[in-house]
PDB file of C-alpha atoms and ligand atoms in Angstrom:
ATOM      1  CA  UNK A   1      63.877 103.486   5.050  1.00  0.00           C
ATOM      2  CA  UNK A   2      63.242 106.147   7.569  1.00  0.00           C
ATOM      3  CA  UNK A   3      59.629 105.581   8.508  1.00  0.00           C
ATOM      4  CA  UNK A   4      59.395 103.381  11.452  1.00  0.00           C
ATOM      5  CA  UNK A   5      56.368 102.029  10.643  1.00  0.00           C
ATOM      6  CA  UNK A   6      57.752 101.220   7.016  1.00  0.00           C
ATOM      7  CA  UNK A   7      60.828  99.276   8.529  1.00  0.00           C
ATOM      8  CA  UNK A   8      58.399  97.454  11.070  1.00  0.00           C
ATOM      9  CA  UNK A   9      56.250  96.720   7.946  1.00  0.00           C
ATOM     10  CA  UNK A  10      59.558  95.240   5.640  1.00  0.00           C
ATOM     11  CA  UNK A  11      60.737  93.236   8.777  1.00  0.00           C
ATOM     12  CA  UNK A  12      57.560  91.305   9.216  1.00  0.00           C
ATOM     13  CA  UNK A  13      57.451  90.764   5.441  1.00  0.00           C
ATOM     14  CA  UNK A  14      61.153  89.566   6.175  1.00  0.00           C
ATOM     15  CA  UNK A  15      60.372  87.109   8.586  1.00  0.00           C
ATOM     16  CA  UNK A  16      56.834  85.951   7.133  1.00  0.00           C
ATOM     17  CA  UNK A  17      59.032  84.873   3.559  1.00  0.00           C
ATOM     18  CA  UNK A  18      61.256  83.275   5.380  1.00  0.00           C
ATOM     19  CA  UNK A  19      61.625  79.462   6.296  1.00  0.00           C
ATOM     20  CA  UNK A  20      64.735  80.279   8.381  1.00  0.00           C
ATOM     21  CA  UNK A  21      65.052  82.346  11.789  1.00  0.00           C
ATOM     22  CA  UNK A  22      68.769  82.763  12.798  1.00  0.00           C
ATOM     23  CA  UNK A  23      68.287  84.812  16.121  1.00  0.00           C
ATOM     24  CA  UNK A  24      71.209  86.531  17.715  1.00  0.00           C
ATOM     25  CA  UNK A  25      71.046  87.976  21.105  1.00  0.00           C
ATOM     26  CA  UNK A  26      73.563  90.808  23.210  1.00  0.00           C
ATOM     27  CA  UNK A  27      73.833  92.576  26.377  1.00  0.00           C
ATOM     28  CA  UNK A  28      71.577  95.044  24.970  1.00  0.00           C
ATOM     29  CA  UNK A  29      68.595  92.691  24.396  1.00  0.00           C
ATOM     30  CA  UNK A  30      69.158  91.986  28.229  1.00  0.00           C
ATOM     31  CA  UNK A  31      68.936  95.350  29.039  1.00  0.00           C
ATOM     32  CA  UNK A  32      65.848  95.617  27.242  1.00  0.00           C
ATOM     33  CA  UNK A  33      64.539  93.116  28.453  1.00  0.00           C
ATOM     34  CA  UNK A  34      64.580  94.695  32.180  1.00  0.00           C
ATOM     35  CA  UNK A  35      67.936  92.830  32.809  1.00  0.00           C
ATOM     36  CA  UNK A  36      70.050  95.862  33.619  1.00  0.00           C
ATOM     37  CA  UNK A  37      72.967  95.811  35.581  1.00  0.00           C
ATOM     38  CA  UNK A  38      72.665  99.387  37.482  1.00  0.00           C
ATOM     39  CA  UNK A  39      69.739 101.597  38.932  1.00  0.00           C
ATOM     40  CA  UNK A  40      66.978 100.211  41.224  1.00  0.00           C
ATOM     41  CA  UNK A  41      67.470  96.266  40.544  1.00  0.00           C
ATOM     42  CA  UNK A  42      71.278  96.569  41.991  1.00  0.00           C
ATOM     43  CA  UNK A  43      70.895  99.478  44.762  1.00  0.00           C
ATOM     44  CA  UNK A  44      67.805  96.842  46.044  1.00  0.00           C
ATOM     45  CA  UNK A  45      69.989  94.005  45.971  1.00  0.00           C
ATOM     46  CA  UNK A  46      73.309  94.773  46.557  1.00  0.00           C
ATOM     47  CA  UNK A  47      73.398  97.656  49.471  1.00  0.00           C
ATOM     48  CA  UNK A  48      76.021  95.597  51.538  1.00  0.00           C
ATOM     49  CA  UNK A  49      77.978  95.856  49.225  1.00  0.00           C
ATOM     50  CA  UNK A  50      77.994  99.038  47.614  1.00  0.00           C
ATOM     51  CA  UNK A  51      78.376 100.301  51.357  1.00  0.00           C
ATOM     52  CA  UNK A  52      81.129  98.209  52.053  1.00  0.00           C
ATOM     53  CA  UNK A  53      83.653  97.973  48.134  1.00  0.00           C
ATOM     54  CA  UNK A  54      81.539 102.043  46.959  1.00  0.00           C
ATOM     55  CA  UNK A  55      80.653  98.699  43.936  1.00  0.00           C
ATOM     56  CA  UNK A  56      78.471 101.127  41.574  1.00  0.00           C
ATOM     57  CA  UNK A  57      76.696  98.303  39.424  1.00  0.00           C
ATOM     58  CA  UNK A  58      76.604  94.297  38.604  1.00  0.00           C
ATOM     59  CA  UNK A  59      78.459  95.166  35.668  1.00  0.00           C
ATOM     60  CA  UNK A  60      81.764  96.238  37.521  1.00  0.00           C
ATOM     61  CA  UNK A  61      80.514  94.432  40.763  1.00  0.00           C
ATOM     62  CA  UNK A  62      82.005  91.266  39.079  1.00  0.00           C
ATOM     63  CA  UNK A  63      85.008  92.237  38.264  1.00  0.00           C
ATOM     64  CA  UNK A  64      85.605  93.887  42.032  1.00  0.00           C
ATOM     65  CA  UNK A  65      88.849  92.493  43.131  1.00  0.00           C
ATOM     66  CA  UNK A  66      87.803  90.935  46.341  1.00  0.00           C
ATOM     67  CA  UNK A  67      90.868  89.872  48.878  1.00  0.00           C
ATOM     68  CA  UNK A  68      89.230  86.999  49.427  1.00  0.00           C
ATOM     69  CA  UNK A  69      87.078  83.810  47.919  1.00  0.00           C
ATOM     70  CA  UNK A  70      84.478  84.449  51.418  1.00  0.00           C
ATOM     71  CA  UNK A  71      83.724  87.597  49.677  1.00  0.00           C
ATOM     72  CA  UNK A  72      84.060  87.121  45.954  1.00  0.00           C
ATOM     73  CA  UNK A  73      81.710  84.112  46.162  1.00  0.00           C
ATOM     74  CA  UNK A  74      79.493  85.901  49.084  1.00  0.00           C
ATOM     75  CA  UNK A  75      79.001  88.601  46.297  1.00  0.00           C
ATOM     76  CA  UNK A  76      78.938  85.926  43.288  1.00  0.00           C
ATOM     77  CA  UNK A  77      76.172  84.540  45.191  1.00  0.00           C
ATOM     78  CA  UNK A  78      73.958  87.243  45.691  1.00  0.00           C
ATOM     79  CA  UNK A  79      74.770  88.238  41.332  1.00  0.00           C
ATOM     80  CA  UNK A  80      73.858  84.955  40.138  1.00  0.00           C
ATOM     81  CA  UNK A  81      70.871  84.492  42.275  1.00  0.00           C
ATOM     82  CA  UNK A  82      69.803  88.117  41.370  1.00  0.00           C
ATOM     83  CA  UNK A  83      70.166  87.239  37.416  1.00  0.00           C
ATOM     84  CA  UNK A  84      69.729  83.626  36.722  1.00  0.00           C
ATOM     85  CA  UNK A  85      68.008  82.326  39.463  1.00  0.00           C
ATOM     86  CA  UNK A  86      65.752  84.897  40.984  1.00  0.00           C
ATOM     87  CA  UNK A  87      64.998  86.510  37.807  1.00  0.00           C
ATOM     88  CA  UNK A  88      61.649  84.648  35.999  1.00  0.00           C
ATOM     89  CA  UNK A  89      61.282  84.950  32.045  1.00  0.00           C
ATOM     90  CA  UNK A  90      61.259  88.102  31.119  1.00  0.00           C
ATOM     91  CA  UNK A  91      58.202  89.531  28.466  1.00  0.00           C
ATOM     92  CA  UNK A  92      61.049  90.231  26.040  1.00  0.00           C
ATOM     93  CA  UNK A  93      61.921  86.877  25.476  1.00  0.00           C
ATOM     94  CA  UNK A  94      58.851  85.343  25.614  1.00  0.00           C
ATOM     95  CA  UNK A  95      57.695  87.759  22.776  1.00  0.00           C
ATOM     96  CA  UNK A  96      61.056  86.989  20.806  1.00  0.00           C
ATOM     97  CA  UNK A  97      59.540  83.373  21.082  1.00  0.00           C
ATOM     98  CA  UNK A  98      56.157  83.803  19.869  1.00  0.00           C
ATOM     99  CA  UNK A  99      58.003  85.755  17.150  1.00  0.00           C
ATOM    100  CA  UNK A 100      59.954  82.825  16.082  1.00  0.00           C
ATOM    101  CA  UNK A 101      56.457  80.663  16.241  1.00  0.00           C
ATOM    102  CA  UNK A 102      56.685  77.987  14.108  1.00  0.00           C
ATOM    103  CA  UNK A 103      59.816  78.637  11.463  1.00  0.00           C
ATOM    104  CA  UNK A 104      62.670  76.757  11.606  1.00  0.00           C
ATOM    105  CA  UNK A 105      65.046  78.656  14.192  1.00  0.00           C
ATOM    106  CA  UNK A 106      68.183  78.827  16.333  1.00  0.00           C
ATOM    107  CA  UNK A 107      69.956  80.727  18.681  1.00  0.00           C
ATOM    108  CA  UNK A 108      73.135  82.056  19.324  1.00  0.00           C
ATOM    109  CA  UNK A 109      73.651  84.050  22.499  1.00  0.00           C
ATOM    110  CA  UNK A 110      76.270  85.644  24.700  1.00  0.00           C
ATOM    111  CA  UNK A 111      74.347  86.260  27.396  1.00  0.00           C
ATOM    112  CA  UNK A 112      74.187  84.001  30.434  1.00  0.00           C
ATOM    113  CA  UNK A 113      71.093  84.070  31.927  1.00  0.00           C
ATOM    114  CA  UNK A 114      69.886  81.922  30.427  1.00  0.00           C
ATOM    115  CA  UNK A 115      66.594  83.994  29.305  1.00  0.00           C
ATOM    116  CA  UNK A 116      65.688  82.130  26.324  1.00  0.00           C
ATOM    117  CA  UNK A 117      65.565  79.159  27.270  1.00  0.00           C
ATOM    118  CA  UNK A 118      62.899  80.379  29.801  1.00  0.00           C
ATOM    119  CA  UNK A 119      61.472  82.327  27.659  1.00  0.00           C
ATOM    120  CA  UNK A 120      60.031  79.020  25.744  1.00  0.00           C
ATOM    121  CA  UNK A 121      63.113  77.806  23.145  1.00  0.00           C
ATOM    122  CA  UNK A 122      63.926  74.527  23.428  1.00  0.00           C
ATOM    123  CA  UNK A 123      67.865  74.033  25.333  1.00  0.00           C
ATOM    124  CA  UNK A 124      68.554  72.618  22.237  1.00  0.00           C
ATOM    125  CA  UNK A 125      68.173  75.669  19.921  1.00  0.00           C
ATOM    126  CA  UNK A 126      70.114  77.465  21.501  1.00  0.00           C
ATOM    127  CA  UNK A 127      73.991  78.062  21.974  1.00  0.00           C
ATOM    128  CA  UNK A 128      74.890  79.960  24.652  1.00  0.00           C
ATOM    129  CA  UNK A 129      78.914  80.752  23.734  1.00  0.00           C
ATOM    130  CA  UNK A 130      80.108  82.877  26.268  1.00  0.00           C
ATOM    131  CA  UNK A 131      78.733  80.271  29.776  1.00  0.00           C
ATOM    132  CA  UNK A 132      76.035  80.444  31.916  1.00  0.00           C
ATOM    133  CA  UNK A 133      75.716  81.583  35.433  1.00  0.00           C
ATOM    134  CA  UNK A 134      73.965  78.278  36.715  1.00  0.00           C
ATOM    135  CA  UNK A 135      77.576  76.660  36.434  1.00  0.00           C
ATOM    136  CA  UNK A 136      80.760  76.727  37.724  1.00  0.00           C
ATOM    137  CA  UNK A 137      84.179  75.159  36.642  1.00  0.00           C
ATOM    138  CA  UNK A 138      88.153  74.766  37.830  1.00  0.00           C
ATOM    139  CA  UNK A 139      89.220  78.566  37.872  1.00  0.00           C
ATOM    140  CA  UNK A 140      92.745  76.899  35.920  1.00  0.00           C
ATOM    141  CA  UNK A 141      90.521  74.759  33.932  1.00  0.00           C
ATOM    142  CA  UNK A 142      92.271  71.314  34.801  1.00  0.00           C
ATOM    143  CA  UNK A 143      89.544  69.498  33.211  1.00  0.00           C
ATOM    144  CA  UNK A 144      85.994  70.408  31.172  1.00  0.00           C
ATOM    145  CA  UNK A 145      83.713  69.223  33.502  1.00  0.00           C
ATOM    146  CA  UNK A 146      81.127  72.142  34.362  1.00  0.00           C
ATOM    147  CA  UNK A 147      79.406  71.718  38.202  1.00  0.00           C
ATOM    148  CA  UNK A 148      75.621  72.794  38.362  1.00  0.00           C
ATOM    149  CA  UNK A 149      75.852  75.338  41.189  1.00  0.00           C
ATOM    150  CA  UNK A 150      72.108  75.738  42.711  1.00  0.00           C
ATOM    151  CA  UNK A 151      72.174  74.026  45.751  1.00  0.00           C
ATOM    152  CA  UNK A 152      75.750  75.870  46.329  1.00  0.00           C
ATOM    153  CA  UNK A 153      74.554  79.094  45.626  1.00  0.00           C
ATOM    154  CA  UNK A 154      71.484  78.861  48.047  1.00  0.00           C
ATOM    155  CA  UNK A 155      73.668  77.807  50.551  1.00  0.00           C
ATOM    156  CA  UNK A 156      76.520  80.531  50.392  1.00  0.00           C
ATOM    157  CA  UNK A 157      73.129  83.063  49.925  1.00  0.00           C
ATOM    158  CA  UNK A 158      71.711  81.841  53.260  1.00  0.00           C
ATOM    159  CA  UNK A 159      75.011  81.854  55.301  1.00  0.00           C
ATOM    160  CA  UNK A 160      76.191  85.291  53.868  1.00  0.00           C
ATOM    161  CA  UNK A 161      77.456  87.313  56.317  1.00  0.00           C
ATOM    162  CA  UNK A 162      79.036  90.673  56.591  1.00  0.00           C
ATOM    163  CA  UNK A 163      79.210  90.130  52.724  1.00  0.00           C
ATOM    164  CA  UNK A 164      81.132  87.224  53.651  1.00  0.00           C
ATOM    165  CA  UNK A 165      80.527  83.243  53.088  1.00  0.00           C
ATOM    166  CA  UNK A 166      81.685  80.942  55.494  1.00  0.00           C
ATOM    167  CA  UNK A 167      85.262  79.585  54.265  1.00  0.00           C
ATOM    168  CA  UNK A 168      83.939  76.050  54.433  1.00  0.00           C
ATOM    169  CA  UNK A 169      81.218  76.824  51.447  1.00  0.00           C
ATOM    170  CA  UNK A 170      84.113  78.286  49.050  1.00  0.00           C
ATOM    171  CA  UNK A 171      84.459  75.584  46.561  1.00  0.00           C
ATOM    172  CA  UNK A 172      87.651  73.533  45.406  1.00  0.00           C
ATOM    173  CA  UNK A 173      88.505  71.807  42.499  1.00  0.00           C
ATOM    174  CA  UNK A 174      87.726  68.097  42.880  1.00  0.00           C
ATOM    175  CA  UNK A 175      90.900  67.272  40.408  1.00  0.00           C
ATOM    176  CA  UNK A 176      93.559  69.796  41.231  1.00  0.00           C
ATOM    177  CA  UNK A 177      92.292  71.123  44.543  1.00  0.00           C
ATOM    178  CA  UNK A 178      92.727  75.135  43.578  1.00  0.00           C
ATOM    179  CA  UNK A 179      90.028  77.495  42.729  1.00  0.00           C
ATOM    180  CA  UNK A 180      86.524  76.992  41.374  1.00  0.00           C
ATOM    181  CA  UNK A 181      85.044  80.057  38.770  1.00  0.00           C
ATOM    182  CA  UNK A 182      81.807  80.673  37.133  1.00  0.00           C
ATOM    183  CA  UNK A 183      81.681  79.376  33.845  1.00  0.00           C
ATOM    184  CA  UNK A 184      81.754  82.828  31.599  1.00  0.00           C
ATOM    185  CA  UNK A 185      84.277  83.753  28.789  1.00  0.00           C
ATOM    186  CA  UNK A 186      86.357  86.145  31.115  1.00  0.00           C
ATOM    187  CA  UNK A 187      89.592  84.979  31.069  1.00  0.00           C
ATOM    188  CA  UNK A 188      91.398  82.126  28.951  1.00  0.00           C
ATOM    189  CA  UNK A 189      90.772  79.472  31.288  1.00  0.00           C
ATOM    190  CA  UNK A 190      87.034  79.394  30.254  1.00  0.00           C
ATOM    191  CA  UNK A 191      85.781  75.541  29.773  1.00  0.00           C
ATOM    192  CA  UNK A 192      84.068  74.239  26.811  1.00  0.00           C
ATOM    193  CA  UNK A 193      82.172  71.311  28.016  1.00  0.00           C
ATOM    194  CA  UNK A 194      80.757  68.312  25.931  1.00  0.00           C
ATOM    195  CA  UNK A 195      77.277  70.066  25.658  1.00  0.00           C
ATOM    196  CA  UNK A 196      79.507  73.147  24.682  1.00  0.00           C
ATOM    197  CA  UNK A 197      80.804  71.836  21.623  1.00  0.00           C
ATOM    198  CA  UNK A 198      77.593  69.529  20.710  1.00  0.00           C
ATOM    199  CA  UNK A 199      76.039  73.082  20.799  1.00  0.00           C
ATOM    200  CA  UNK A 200      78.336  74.369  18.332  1.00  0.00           C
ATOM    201  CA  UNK A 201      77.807  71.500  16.251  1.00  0.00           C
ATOM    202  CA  UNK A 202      74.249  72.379  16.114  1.00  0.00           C
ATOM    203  CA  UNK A 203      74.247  75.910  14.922  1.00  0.00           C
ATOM    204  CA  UNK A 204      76.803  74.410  12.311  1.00  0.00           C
ATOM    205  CA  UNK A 205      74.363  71.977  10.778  1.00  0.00           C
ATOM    206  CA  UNK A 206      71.682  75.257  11.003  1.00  0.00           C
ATOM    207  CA  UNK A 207      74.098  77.122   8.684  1.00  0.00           C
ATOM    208  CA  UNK A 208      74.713  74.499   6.760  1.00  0.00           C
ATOM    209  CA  UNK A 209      70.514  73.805   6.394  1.00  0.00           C
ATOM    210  CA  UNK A 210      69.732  77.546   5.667  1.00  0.00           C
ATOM    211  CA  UNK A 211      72.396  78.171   2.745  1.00  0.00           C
ATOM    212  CA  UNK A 212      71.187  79.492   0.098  1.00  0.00           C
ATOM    213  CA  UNK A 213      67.623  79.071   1.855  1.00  0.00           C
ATOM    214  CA  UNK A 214      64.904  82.072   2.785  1.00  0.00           C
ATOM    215  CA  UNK A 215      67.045  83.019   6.013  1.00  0.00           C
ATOM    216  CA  UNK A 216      66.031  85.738   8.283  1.00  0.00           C
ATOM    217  CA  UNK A 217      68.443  87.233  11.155  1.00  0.00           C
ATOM    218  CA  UNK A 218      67.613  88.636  13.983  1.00  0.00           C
ATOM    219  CA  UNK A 219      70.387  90.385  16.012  1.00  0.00           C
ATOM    220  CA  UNK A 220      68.946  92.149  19.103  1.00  0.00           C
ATOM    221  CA  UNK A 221      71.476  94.104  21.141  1.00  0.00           C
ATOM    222  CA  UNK A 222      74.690  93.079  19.637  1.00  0.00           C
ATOM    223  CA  UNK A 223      77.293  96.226  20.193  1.00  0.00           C
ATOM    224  CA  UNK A 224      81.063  95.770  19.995  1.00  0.00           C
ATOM    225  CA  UNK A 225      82.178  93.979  22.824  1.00  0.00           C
ATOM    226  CA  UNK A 226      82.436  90.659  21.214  1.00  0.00           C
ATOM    227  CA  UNK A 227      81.577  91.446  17.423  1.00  0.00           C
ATOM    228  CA  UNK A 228      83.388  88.408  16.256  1.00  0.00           C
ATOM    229  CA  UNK A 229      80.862  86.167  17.532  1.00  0.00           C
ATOM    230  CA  UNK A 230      77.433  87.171  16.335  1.00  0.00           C
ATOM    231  CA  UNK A 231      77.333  91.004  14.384  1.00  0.00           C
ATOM    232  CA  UNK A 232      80.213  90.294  12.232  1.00  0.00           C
ATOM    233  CA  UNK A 233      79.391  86.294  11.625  1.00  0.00           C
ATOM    234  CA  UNK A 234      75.731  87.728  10.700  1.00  0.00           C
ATOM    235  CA  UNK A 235      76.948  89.837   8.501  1.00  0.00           C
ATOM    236  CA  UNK A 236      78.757  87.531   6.443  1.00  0.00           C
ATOM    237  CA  UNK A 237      76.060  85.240   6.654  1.00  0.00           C
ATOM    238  CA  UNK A 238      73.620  87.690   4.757  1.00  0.00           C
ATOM    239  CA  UNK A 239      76.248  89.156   2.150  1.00  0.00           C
ATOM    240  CA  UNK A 240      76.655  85.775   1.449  1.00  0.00           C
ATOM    241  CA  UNK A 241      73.040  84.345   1.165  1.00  0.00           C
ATOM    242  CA  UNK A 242      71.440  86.367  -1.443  1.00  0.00           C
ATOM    243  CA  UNK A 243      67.857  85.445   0.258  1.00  0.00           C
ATOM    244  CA  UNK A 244      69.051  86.299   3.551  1.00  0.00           C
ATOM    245  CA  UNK A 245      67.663  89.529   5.154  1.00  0.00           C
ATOM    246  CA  UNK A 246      69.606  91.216   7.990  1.00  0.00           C
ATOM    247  CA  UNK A 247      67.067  92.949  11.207  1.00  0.00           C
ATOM    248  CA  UNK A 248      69.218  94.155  13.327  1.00  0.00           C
ATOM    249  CA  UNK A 249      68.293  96.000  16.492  1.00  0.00           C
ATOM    250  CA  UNK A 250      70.613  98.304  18.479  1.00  0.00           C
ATOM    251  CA  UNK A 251      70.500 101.373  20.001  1.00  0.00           C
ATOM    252  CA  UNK A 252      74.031 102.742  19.077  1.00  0.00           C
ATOM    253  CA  UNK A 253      75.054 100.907  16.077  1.00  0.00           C
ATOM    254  CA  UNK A 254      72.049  99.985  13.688  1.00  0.00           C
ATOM    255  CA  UNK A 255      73.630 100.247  10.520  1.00  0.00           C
ATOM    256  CA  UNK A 256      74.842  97.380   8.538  1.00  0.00           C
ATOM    257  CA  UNK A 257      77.960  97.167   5.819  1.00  0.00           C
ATOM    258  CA  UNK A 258      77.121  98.940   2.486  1.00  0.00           C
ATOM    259  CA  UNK A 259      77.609  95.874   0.985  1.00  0.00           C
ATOM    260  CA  UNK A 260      74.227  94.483   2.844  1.00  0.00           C
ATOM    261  CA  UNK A 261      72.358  97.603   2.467  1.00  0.00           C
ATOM    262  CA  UNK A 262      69.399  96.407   0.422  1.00  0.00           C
ATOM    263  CA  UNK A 263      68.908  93.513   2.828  1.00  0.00           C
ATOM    264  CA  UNK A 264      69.598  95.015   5.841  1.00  0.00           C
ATOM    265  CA  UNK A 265      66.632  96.417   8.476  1.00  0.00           C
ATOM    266  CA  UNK A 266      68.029  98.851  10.923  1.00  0.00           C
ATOM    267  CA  UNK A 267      66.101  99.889  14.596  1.00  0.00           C
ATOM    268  CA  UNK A 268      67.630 101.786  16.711  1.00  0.00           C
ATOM    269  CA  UNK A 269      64.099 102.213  18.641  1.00  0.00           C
ATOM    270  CA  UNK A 270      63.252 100.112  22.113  1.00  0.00           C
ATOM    271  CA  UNK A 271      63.806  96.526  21.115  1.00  0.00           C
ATOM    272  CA  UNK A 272      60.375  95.452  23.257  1.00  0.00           C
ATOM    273  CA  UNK A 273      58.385  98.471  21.431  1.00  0.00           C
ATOM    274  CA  UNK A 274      59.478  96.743  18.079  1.00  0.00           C
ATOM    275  CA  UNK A 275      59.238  93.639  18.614  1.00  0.00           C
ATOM    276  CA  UNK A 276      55.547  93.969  20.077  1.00  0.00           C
ATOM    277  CA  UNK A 277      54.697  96.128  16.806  1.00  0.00           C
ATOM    278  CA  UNK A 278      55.951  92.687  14.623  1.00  0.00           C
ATOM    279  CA  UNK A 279      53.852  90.040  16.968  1.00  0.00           C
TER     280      UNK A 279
HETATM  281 ZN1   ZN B   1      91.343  72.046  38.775  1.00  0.00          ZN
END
């Protein structure tokens, strides 16, 4: 199906028939969304910085090797504030919401912004695998416990200076006294929490509900970064379920396997064009 309008037409025929809504989500859906890591949003925010380190965007801004914590967590800060914090729901998400109206839905998601969930889905429907910026966690990973990091982040925003926080504000672990991290999936040490794993759990009893069932995926943004966690698992999930109907939305790669390719719905278009279209 070439005609845009006939794809738009299939998907919302897709999603109508269905009584299941798996929803996957990717950098690119972020992106979309007005999330992006370079142009105007980080020359506004981050011109310290990109005068002092020549940083070019948030992407590569967070993996700057800083000498020191004062300035990896002065510039953490300012990143996490500028995405999670600062950053209201975005229209993207709130449409992807009123998409998923009343079916019976979940999300998996490797972003951590934590957009959904403002966006109007319930915490619980959603498993955010790869962290969330609102936490942080032992750098070594001594223990699971994850540490809500608002108040700390307001405070090392307020006292940055010279892209610098005071050394008293850089955290330590409670338990083995080394170096605190932000909670992403950037390095083995990453911690799995309690509300990790009873997240998992969750999107295991989904798949387990919408077997065999009238399922409807819909992967926004999902490239090849971390395929093994929501393009390739959604894949499987439709050649399996011979009801299942793959949408997938991305830019580079919107082709499925040949395998799916009667079930499959391809867009390469803007995501927030599309989506508005299906509303
Ligand atoms: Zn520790």
């Amino acid at each position: 199906m070439n005609n845009l309008e006939q794809r738009i037409n299939a998907a919302r025929e897709a999603i109508i028939a269905s009584d299941y809504l798996l929803i996957g989500g990717g950098a690119g859906l972020s992106a979309a969304a007005g999330l992006d890591y370079g142009g105007k949003r980080f020359t506004d925010n981050f011109a310290d910085f990109i005068e002092k380190y020549g940083i070019t965007d948030m992407y590569s801004g967070s993996f700057y090797p800083f000498e020191t914590e004062a300035e990896s967590w002065a510039h953490w800060a300012r990143h996490i504030d500028v995405n999670r914090y600062a950053m209201p729901a975005t229209r993207l998400y709130q449409d992807i919401f009123e998409l998923a109206g009343a079916k019976e839905y979940f999300v998996l998601s490797t972003n951590v912004e934590s957009q959904f969930v403002k966006g109007g889905f319930p915490a619980e429907k959603v498993f955010e695998v790869q962290g969330d910026y609102a936490f942080i966690q032992c750098a070594k990973a001594c223990h699971d416990t994850l540490y809500d990091n608002a108040k700390l982040i307001k405070k090392m925003l307020a006292a940055t200076a010279d892209c610098k926080i005071p050394s008293e504000l850089v955290p330590k672990c409670p338990v083995c006294g080394g170096s605190m991290d932000v909670n992403l999936r950037h390095n083995q040490y990453f911690v799995q929490d309690q509300a990790w794993y009873a997240a998992e759990k969750r999107y295991e009893a989904f798949l387990r509900a919408s077997l065999g069932k009238k399922l409807t995926l819909l992967e926004f943004g999902v490239g090849f970064n971390t395929p093994g966690i929501i393009r390739y698992p959604f894949e499987n999930i439709t050649y399996v379920n011979h009801q299942a109907t793959l949408i997938r939305f991305n830019r580079d790669y919107p082709l499925g396997p040949t395998e799916n390719a009667g079930r499959t719905i391809s867009f390469d278009e803007a995501i927030d064009v599309v989506v508005k279209a299906l509303l």
